[in-house]
CSV table of C-alpha atoms in Angstrom, one decimal:
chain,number,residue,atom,x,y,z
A,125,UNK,CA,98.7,143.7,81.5
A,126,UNK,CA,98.4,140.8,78.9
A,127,UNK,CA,97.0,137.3,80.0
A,128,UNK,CA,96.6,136.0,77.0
A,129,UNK,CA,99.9,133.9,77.6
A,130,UNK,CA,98.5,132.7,80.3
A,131,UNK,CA,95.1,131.7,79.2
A,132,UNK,CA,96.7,129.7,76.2
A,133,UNK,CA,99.1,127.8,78.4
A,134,UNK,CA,98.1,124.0,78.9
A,135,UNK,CA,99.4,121.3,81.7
A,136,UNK,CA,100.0,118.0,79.8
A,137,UNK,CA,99.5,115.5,82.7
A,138,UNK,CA,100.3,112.4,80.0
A,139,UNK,CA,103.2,111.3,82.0
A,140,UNK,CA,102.1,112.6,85.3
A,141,UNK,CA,102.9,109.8,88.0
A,142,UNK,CA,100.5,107.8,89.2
A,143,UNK,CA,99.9,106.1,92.7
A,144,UNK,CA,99.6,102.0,91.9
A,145,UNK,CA,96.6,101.5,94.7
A,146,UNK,CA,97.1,97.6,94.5
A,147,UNK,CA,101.1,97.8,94.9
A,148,UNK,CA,100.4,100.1,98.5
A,149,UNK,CA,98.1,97.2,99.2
A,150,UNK,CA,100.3,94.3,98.5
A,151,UNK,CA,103.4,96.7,100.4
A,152,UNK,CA,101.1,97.0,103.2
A,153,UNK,CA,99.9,93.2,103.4
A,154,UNK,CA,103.4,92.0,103.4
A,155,UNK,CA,104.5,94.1,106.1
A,156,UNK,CA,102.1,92.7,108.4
A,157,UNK,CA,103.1,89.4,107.9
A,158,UNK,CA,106.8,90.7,108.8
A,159,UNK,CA,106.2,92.4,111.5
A,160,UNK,CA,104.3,89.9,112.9
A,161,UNK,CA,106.3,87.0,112.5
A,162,UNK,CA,109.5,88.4,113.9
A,163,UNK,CA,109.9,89.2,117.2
A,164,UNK,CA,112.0,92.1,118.6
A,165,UNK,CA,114.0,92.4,121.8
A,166,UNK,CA,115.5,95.2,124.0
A,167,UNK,CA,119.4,94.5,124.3
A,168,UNK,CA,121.2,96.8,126.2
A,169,UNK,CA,125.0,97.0,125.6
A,170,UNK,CA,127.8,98.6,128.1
A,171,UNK,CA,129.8,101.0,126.1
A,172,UNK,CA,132.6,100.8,127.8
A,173,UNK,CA,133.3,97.1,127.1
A,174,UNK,CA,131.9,97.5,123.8
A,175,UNK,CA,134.3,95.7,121.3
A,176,UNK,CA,135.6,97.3,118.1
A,177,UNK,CA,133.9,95.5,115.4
A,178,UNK,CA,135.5,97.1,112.0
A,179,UNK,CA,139.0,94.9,111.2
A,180,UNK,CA,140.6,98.5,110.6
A,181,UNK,CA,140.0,99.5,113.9
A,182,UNK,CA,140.9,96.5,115.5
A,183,UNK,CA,144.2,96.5,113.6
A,184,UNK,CA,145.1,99.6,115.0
A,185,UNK,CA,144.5,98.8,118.7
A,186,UNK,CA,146.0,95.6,118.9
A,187,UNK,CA,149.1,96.0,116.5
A,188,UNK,CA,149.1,100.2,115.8
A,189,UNK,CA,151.4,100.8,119.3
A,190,UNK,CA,154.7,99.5,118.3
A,191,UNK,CA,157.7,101.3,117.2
A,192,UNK,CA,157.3,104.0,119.5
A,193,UNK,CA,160.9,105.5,120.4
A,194,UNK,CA,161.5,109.0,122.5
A,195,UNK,CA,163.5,111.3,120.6
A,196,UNK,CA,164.8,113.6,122.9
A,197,UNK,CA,164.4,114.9,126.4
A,198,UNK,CA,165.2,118.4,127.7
A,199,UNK,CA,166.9,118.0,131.6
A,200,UNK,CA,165.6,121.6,132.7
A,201,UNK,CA,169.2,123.4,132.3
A,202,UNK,CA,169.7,125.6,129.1
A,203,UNK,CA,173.3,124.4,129.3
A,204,UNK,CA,172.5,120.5,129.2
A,205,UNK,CA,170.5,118.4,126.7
A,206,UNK,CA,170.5,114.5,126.8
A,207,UNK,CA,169.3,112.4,122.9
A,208,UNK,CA,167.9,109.1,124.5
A,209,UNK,CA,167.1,106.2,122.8
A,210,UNK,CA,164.3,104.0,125.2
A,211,UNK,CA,163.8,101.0,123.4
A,212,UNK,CA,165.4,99.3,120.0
A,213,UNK,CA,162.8,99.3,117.1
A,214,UNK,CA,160.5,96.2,116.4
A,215,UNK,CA,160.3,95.5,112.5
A,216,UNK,CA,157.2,93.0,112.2
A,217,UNK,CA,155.2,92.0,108.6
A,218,UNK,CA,151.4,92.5,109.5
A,219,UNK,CA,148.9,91.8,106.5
A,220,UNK,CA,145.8,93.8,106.0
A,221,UNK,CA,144.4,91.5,103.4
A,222,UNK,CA,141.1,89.6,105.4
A,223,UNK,CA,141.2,86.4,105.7
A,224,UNK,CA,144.6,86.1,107.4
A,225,UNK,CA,146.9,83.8,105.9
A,226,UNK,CA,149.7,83.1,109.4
A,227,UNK,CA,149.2,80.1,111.6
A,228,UNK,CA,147.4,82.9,114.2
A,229,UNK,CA,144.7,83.9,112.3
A,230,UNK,CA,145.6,87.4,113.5
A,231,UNK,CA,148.0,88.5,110.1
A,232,UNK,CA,151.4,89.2,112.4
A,233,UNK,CA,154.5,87.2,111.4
A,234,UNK,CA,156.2,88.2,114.7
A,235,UNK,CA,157.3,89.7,117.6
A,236,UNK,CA,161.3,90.3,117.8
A,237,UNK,CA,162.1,90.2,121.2
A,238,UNK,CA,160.5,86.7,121.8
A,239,UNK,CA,157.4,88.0,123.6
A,240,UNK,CA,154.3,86.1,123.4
A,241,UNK,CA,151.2,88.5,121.5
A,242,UNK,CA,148.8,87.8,124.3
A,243,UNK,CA,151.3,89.5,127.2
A,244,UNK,CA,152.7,91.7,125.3
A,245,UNK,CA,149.2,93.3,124.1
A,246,UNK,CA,147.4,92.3,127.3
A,247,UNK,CA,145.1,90.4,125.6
A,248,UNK,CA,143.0,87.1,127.2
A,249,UNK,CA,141.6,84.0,125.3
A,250,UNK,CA,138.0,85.2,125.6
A,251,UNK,CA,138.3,88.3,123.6
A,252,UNK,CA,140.4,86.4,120.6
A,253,UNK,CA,137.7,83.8,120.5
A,254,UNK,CA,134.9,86.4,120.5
A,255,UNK,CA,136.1,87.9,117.4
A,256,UNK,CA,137.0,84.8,116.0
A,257,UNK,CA,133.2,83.9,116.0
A,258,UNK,CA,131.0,83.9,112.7
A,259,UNK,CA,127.6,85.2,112.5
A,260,UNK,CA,126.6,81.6,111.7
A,261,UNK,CA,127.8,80.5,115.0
A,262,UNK,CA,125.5,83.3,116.7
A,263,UNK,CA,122.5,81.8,118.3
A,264,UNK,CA,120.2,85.3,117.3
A,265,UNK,CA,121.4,85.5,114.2
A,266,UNK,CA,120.2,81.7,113.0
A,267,UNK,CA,117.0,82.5,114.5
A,268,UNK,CA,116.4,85.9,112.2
A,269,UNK,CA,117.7,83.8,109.1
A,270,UNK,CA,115.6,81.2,109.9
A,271,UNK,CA,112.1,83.2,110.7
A,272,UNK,CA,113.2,85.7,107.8
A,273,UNK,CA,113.2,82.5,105.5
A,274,UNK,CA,110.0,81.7,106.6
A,275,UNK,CA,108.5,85.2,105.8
A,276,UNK,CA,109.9,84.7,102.4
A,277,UNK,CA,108.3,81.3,101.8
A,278,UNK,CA,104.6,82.7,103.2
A,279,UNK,CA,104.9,85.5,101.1
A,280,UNK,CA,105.6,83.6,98.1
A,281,UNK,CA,102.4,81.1,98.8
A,282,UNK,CA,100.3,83.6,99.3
A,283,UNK,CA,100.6,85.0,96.4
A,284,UNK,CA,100.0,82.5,94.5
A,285,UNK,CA,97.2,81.1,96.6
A,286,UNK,CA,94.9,84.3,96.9
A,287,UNK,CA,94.8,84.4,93.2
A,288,UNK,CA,92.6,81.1,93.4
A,289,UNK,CA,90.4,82.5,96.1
A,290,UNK,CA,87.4,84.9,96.6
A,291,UNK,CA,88.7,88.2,98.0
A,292,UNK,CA,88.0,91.4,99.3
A,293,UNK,CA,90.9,94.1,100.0
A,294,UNK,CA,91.8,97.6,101.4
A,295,UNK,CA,92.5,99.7,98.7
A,296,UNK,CA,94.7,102.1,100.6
A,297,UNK,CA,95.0,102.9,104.5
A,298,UNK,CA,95.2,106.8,103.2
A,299,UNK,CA,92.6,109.3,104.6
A,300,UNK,CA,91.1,109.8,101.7
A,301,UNK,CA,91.0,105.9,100.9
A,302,UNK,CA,87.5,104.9,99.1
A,303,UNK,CA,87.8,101.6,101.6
A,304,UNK,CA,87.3,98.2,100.3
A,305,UNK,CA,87.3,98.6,96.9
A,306,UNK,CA,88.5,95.4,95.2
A,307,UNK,CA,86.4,92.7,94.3
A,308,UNK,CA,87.9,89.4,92.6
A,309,UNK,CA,86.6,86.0,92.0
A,310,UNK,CA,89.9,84.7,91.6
A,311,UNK,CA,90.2,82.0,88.9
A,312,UNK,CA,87.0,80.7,89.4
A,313,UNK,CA,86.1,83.2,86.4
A,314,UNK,CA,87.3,84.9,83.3
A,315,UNK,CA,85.0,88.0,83.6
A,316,UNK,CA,83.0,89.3,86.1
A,317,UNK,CA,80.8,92.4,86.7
A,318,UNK,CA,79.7,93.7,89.9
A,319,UNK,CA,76.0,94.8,89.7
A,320,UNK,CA,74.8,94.6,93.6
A,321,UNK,CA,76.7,95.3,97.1
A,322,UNK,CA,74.9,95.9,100.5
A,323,UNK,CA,76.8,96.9,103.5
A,324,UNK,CA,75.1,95.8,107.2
A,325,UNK,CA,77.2,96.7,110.2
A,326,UNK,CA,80.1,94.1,109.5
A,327,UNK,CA,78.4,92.7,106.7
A,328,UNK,CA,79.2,92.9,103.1
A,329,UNK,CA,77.0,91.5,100.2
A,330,UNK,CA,78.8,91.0,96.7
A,331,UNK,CA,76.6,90.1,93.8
A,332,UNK,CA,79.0,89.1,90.6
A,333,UNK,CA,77.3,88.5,87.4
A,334,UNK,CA,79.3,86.0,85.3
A,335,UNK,CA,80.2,86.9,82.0
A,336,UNK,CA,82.5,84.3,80.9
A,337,UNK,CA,84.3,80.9,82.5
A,338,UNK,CA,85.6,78.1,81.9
A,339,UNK,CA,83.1,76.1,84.2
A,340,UNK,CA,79.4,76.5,82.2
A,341,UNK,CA,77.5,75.4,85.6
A,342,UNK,CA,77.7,79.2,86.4
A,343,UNK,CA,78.0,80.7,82.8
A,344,UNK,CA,75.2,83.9,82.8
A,345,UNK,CA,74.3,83.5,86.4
A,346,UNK,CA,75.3,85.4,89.7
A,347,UNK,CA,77.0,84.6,92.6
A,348,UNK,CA,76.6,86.0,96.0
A,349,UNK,CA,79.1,86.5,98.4
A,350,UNK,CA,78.4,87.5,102.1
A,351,UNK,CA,81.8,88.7,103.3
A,352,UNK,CA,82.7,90.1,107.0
A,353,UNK,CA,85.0,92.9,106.9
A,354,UNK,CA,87.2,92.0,109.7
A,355,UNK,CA,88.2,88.9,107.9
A,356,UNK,CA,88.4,90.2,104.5
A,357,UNK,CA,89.9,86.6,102.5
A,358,UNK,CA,87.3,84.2,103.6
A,359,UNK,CA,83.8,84.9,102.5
A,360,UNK,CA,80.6,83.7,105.3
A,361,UNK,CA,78.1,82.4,102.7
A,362,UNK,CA,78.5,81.9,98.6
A,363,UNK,CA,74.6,82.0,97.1
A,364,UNK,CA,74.5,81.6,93.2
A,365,UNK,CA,71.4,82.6,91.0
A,366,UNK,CA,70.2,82.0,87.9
A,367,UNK,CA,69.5,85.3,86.6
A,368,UNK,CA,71.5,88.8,86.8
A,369,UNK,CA,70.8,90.6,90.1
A,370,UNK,CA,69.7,94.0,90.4
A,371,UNK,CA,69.4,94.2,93.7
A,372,UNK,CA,69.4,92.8,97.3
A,373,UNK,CA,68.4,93.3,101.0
A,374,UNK,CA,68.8,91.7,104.1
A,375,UNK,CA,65.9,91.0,107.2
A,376,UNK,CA,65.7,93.5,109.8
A,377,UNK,CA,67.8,91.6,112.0
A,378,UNK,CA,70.2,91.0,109.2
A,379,UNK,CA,71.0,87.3,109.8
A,380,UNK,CA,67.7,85.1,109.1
A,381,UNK,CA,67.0,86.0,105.7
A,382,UNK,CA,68.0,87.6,102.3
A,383,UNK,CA,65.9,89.0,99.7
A,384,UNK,CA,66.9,89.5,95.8
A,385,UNK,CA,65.7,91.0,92.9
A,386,UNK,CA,66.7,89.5,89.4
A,387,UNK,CA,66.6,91.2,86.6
A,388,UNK,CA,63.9,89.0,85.1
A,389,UNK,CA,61.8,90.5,87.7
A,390,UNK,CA,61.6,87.6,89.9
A,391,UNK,CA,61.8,88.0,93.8
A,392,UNK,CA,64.1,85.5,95.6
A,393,UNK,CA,63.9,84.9,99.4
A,394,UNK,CA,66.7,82.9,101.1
A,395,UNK,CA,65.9,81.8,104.9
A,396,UNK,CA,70.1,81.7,106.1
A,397,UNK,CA,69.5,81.1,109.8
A,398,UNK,CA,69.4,77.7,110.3
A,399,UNK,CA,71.0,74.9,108.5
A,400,UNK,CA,69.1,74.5,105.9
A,401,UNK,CA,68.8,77.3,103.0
A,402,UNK,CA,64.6,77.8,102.6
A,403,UNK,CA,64.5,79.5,98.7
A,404,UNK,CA,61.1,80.9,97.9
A,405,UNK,CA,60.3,81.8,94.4
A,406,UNK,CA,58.0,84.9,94.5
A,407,UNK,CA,56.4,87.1,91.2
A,408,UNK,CA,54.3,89.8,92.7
A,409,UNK,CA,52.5,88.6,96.0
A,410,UNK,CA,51.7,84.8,94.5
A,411,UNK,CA,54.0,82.5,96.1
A,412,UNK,CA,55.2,80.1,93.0
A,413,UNK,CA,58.1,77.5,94.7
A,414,UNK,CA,59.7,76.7,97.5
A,415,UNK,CA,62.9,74.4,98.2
A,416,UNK,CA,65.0,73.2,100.8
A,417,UNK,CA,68.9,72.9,100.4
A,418,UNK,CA,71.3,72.2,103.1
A,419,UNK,CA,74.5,74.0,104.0
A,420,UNK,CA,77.4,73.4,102.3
């Protein structure tokens, strides 16, 4: 058997579809802001006093039954039949063209033996003026216009908001998600690489070094973000350095104190459990400064 064709055969995945990781996330963000904003009720409905809502329908039930005439009748003896006529036929112009256009509202012109519409179809006041209602007259409806507005208007903010703020978001809620994968200064920078992260329990340490910005104060410097995961959009702690950091650790209890490395080979303690910040500069085991900043 030949497998050269085989062998030679080649899969071109150029235009191969791709999953968009960011679009799932946005997809997924906004439906938790739907689903929690409007709030769903159990109605229960009897069917048998359900009423038609399609226009055909309710043509046919209300105005379908007229004209209706018995032919013949057959009295039982082969030697006798009878033609009987029951009634005299009804000619009445009904419309189908919505909205109605007669003083009724109900597109009939008519009835011709003088009979009034509501005894002659058995019809009561109440179920003329329930389908005479509009949705904008329906108390549940202008609620879900209103809250659905609402959703609209928060997602719209948002969007535009979290592109000015730090962030950190879920990739993907997929099995084989990598987890919280995007990091993004916002507007705050221009370009920005991530050289350092440490992950404690709920903690999440983001170094950035900047690369370029608008703002030169934190031009060629790093900035460190302590995050907690369960509130991804609003970073703990912001610590900026001077240098490019290569790496970072945390006390053993992970709250009192964080240690960095810079790139220049200088040591950096930061004391974070009380309200002041304690910085100690540190080159080998000589201590060289120490300063005190308060909490911003």
């Amino acid at each position: 058997m030949d497998h050269s064709g085989s062998v030679q055969r080649k899969i071109d995945f150029t235009n191969a579809t791709t999953v968009n990781w960011e679009k799932m996330s946005e997809v997924e963000r906004r439906y938790k802001m739907l689903k929690n904003l409007i709030g769903m009720e159990i109605v229960q409905i009897d069917l048998l006093d359900h009423h038609l809502i399609c226009a055909h329908d309710l043509y046919v039930q209300m105005f379908g039954n007229n004209d209706y005439t018995q032919v013949q009748t057959q009295t039982g003896d082969d030697e006798l039949d009878c033609y009987v006529q029951t009634e005299e036929v009804d000619k009445e112009t009904i419309w189908t063209q919505i909205p109605y256009s007669d003083p009724q509202g109900w597109g009939i012109v008519n009835i011709s033996n003088g009979t009034d519409y509501r005894e002659r179809f058995n019809i009561d006041d109440f179920e003329i003026e329930h389908f005479k209602v509009t949705h904008f007259e329906m108390e549940k409806f202008r609620k879900f216009i209103s809250i659905a507005g609402q959703v609209f208007i928060d997602i719209m903010q948002s969007s535009s908001n979290d592109a000015t703020k730090l962030s950190l978001e879920y990739r993907t809620s997929l099995k084989f998600s990598t987890g919280y994968s995007k990091f993004s200064l916002g507007k705050l920078v221009n370009s920005a690489k991530v050289t350092t992260i440490l992950h404690r329990e709920n903690q999440l340490f983001v170094a950035f070094y900047v690369e370029q910005t608008p703002n030169d104060d934190i031009i060629n410097r790093s900035i460190i973000v302590e995050f907690d995961i369960c509130i991804p959009h609003s970073p703990q702690k912001i610590l900026l350095c001077n240098n490019e950091v290569r790496c970072l650790c945390t006390s053993p209890d992970g709250t009192s104190a964080v240690f960095v490395g810079l790139a220049s080979w200088i040591i950096i303690s930061c004391l974070i459990s009380t309200n002041f910040f304690f910085f100690s500069l540190l080159c080998g085991d000589v201590n060289l400064i120490q300063t005190k900043f308060k909490k911003l």
